[in-house]
PDB file of C-alpha atoms in Angstrom:
ATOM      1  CA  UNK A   1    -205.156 -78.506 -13.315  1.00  0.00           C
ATOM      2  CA  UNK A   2    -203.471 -76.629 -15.990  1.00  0.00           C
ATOM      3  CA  UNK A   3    -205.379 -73.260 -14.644  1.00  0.00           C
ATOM      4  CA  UNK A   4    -203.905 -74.260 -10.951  1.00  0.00           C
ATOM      5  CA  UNK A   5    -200.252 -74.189 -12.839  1.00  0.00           C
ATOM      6  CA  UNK A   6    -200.523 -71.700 -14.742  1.00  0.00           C
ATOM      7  CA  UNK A   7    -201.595 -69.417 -11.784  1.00  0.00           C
ATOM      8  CA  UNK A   8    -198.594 -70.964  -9.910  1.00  0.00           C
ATOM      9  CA  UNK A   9    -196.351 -69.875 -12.582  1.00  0.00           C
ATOM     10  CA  UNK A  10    -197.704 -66.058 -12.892  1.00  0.00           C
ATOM     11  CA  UNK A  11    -197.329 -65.961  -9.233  1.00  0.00           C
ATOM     12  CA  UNK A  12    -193.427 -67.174  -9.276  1.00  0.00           C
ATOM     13  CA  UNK A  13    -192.640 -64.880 -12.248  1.00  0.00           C
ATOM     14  CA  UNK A  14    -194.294 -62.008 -10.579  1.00  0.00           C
ATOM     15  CA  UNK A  15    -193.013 -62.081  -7.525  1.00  0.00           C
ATOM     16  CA  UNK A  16    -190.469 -59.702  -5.865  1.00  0.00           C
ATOM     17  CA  UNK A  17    -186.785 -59.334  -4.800  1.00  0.00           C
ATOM     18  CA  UNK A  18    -187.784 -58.331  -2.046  1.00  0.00           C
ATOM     19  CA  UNK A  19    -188.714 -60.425   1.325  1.00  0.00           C
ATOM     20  CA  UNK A  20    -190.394 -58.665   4.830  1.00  0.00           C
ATOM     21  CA  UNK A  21    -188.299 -60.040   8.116  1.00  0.00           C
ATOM     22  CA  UNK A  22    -189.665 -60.739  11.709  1.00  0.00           C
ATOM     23  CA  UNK A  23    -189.376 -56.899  12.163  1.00  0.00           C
ATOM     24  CA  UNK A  24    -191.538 -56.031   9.138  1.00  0.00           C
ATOM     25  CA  UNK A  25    -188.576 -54.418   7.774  1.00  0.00           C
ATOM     26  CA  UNK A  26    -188.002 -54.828   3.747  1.00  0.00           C
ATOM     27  CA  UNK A  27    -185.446 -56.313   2.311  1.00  0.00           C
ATOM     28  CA  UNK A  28    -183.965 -56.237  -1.077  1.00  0.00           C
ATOM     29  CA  UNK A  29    -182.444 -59.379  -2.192  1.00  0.00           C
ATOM     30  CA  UNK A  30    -179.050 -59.790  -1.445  1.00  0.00           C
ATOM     31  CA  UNK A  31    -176.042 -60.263  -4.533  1.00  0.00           C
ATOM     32  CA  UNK A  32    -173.734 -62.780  -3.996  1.00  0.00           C
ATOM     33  CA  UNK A  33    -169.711 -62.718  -5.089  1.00  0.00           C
ATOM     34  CA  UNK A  34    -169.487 -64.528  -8.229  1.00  0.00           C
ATOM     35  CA  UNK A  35    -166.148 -66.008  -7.378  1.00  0.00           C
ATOM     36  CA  UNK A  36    -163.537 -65.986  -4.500  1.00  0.00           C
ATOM     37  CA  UNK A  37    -159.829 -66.484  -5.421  1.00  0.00           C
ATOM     38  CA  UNK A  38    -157.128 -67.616  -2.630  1.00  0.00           C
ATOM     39  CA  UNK A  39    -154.063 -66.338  -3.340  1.00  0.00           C
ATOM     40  CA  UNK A  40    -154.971 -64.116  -6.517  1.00  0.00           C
ATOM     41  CA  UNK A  41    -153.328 -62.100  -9.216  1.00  0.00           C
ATOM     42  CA  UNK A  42    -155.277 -59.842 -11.050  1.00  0.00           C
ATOM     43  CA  UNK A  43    -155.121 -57.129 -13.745  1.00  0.00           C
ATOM     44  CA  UNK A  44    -157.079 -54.247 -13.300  1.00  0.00           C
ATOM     45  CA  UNK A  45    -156.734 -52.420 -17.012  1.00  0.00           C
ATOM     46  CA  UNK A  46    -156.645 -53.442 -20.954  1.00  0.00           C
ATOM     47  CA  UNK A  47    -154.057 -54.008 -23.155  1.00  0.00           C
ATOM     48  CA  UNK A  48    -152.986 -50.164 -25.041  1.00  0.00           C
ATOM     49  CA  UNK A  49    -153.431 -48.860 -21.378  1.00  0.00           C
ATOM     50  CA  UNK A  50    -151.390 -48.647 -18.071  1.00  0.00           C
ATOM     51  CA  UNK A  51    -152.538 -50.808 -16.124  1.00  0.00           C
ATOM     52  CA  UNK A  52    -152.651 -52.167 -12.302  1.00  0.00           C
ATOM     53  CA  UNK A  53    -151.196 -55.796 -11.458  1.00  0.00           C
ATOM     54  CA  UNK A  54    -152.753 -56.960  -8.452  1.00  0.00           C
ATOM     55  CA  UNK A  55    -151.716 -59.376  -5.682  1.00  0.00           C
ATOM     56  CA  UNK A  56    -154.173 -60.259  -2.860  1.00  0.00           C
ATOM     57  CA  UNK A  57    -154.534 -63.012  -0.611  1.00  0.00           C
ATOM     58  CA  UNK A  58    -158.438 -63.276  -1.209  1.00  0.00           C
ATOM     59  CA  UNK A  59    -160.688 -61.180  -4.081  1.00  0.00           C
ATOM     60  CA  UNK A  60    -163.909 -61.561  -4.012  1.00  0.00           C
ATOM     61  CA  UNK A  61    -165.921 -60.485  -7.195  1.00  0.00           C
ATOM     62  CA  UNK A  62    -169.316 -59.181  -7.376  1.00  0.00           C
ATOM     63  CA  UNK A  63    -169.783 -58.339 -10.945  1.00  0.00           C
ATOM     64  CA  UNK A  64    -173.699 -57.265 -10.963  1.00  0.00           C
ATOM     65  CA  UNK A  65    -171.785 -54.117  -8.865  1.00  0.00           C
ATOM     66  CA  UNK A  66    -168.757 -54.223 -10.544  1.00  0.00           C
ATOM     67  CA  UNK A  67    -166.668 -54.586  -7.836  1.00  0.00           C
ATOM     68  CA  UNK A  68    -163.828 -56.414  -6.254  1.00  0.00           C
ATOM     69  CA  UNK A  69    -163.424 -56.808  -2.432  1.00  0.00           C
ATOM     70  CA  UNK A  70    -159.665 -57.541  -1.804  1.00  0.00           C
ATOM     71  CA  UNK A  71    -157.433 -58.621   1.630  1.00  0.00           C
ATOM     72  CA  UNK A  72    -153.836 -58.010   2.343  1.00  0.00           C
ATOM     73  CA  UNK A  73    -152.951 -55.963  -1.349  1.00  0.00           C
ATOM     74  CA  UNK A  74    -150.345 -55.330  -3.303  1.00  0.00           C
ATOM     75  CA  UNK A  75    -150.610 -54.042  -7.090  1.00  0.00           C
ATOM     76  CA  UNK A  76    -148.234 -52.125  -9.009  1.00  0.00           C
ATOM     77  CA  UNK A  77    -148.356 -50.540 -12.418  1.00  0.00           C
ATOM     78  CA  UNK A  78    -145.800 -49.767 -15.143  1.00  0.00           C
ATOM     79  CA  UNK A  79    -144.758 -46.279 -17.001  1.00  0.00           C
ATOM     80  CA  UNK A  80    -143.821 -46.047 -20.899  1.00  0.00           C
ATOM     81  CA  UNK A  81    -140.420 -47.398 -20.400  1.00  0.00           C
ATOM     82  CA  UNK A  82    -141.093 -50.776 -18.438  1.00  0.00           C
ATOM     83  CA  UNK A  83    -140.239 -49.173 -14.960  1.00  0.00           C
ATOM     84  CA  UNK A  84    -142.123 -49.010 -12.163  1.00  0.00           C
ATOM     85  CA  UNK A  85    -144.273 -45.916 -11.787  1.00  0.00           C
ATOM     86  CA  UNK A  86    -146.776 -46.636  -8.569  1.00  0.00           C
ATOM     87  CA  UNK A  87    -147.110 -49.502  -6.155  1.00  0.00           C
ATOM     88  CA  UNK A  88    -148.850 -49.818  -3.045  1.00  0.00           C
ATOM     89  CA  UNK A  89    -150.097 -52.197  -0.075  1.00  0.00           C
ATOM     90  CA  UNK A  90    -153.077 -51.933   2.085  1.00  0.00           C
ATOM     91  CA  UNK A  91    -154.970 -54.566   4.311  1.00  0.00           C
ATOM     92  CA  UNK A  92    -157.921 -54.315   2.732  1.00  0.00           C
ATOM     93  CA  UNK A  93    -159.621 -53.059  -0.588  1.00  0.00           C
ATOM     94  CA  UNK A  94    -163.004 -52.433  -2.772  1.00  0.00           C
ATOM     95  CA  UNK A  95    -161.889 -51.824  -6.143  1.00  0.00           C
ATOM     96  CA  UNK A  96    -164.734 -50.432  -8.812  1.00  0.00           C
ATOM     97  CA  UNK A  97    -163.551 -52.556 -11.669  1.00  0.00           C
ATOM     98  CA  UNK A  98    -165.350 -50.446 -14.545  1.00  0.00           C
ATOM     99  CA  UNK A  99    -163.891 -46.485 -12.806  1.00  0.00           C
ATOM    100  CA  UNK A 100    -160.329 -48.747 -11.822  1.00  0.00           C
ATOM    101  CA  UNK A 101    -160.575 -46.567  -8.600  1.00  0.00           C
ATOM    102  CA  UNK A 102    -159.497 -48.410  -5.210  1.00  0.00           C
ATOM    103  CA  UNK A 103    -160.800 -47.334  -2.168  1.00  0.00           C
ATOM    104  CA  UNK A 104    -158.022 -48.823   0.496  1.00  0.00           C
ATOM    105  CA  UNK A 105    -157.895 -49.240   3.975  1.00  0.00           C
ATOM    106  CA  UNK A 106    -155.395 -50.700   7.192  1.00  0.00           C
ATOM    107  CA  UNK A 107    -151.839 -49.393   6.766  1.00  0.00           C
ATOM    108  CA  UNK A 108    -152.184 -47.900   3.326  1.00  0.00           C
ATOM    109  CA  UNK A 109    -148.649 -47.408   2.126  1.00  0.00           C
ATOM    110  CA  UNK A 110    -148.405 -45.977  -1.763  1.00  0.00           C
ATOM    111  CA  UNK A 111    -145.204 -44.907  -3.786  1.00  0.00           C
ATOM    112  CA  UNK A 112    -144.878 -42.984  -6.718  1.00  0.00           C
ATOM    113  CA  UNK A 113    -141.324 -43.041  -8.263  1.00  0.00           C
ATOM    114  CA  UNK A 114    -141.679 -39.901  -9.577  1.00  0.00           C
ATOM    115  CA  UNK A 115    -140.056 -37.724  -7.030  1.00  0.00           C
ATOM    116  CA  UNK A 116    -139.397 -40.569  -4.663  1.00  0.00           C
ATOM    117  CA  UNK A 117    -142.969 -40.336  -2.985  1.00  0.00           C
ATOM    118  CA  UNK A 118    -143.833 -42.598  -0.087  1.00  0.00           C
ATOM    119  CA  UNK A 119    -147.948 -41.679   1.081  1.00  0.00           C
ATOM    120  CA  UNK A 120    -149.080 -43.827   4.266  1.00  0.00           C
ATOM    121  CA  UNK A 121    -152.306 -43.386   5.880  1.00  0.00           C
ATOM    122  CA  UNK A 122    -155.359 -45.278   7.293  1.00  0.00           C
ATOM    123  CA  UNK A 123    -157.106 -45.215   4.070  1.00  0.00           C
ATOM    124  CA  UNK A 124    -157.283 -43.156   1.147  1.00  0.00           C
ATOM    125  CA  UNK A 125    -158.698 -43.482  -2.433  1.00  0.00           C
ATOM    126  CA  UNK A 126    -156.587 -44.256  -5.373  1.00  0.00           C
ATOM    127  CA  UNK A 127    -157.748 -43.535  -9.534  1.00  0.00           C
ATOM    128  CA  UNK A 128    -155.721 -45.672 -11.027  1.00  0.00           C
ATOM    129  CA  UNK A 129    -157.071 -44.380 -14.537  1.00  0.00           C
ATOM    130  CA  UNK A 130    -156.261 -40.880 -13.822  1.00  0.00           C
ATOM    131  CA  UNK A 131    -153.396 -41.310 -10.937  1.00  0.00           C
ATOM    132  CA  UNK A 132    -155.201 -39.062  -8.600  1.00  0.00           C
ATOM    133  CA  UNK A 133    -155.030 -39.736  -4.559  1.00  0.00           C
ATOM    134  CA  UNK A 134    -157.897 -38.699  -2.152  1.00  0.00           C
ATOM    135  CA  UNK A 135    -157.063 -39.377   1.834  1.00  0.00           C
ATOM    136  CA  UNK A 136    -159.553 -37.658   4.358  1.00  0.00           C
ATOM    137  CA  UNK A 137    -157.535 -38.442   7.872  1.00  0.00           C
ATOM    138  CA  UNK A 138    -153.865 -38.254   8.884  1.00  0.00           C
ATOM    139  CA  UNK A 139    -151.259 -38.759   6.597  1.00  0.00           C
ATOM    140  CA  UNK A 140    -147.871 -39.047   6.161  1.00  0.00           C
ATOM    141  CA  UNK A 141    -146.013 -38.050   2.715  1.00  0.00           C
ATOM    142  CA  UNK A 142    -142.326 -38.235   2.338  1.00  0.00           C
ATOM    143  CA  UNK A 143    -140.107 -37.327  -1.006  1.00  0.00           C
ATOM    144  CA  UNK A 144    -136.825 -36.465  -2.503  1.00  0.00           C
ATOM    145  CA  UNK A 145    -137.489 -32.883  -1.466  1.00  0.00           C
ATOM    146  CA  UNK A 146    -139.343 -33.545   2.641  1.00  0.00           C
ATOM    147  CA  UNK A 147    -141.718 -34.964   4.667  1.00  0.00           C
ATOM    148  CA  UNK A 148    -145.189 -33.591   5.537  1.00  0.00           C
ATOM    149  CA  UNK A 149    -147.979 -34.612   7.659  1.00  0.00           C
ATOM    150  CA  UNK A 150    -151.184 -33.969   7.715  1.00  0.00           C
ATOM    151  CA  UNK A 151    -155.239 -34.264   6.896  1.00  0.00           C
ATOM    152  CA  UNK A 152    -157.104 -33.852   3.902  1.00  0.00           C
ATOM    153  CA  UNK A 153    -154.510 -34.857   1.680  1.00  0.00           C
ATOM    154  CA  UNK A 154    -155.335 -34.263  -2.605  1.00  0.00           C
ATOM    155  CA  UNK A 155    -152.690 -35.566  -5.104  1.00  0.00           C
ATOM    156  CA  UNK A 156    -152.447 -35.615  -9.258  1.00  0.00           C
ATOM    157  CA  UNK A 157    -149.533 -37.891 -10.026  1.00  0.00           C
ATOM    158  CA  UNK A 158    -149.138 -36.829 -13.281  1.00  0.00           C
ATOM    159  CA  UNK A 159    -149.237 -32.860 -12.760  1.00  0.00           C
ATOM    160  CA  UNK A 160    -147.200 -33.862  -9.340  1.00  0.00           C
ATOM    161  CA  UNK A 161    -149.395 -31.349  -7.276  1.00  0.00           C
ATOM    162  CA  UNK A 162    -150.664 -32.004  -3.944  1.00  0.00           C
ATOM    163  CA  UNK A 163    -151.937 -30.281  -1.148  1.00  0.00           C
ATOM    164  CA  UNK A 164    -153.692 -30.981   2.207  1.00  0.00           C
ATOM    165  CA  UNK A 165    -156.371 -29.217   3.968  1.00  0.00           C
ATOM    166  CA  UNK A 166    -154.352 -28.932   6.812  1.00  0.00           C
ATOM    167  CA  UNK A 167    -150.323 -29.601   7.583  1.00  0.00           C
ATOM    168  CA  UNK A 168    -149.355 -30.886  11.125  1.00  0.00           C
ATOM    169  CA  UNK A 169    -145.908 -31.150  10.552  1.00  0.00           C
ATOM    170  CA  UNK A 170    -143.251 -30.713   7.539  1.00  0.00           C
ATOM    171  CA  UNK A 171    -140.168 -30.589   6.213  1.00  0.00           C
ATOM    172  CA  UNK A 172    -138.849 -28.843   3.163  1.00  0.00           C
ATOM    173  CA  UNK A 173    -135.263 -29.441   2.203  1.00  0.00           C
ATOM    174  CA  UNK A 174    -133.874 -27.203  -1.086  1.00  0.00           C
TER     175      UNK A 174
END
């Protein structure tokens, strides 16, 4: 009897994360969120830095990936002086909560008040840590000094430099 357990044991403790499906396909095990807030405010950041406040409707958090999966966002974070420096919507969101980059999606809408800059596109990447912008497909960036559209767009809040890989249409007012 105790042989017939103790083989039972060894079998559980050695077996995989892994299971074979009707296809004979493999499949590693699936992680689940560890919670799912309605209605959620969240801070993506420590105390001694800048960092994001987040609104979302639902946030689901899967922390073996570190990583946030977020529906209808806001956020907004704060320069040196209390004001507002970036905020932002999208429809939908995977934040990496250890990089605090936030890959959005579904009418992306960001604004930097430096310069009075209003970036809308489809999706596009934002580093909070660094305030750097990636957006591969069409966008549309308005300021103080134009509007430009186009693809490709790269952007370094801090230096304020940006650039797309290609310009559809623009405006420069001096």
């Amino acid at each position: 009897m105790k042989r017939i357990i103790s083989l039972l044991l060894a079998v559980l403790l050695l077996a995989s994360c892994s299971f074979r499906s009707g296809d004979d396909e493999v499949h590693e095990k699936a992680y689940l969120p560890d919670i799912i807030l309605e209605n959620a405010k969240y801070t993506l950041g420590q105390s001694g830095e800048r960092p994001v406040y987040i609104e979302s409707s639902r946030m689901t958090f899967y922390s073996h990936d570190h990583k946030a999966v977020v529906e209808d966002i806001s956020f907004i974070s704060y320069d040196e002086d209390g004001e507002p420096s970036v905020e932002g919507s999208a429809d939908h969101g995977e934040i990496d909560t250890e990089t605090k980059r936030m890959d959005l999606s579904g009418n992306v809408r960001l604004r930097a008040s430096d310069g009075g800059m209003m970036i809308e596109a489809d999706s596009l990447m934002f580093d909070s840590e660094n305030e750097e912008i990636e957006a591969d497909g069409d966008v549309h960036v308005s300021s103080d000094d134009g509007m430009f559209a186009g693809t490709g767009f790269r952007g370094d809040l801090r230096e304020e430099a940006y650039a797309f890989r290609t310009i559809t249409e623009g405006v420069f007012e001096i």
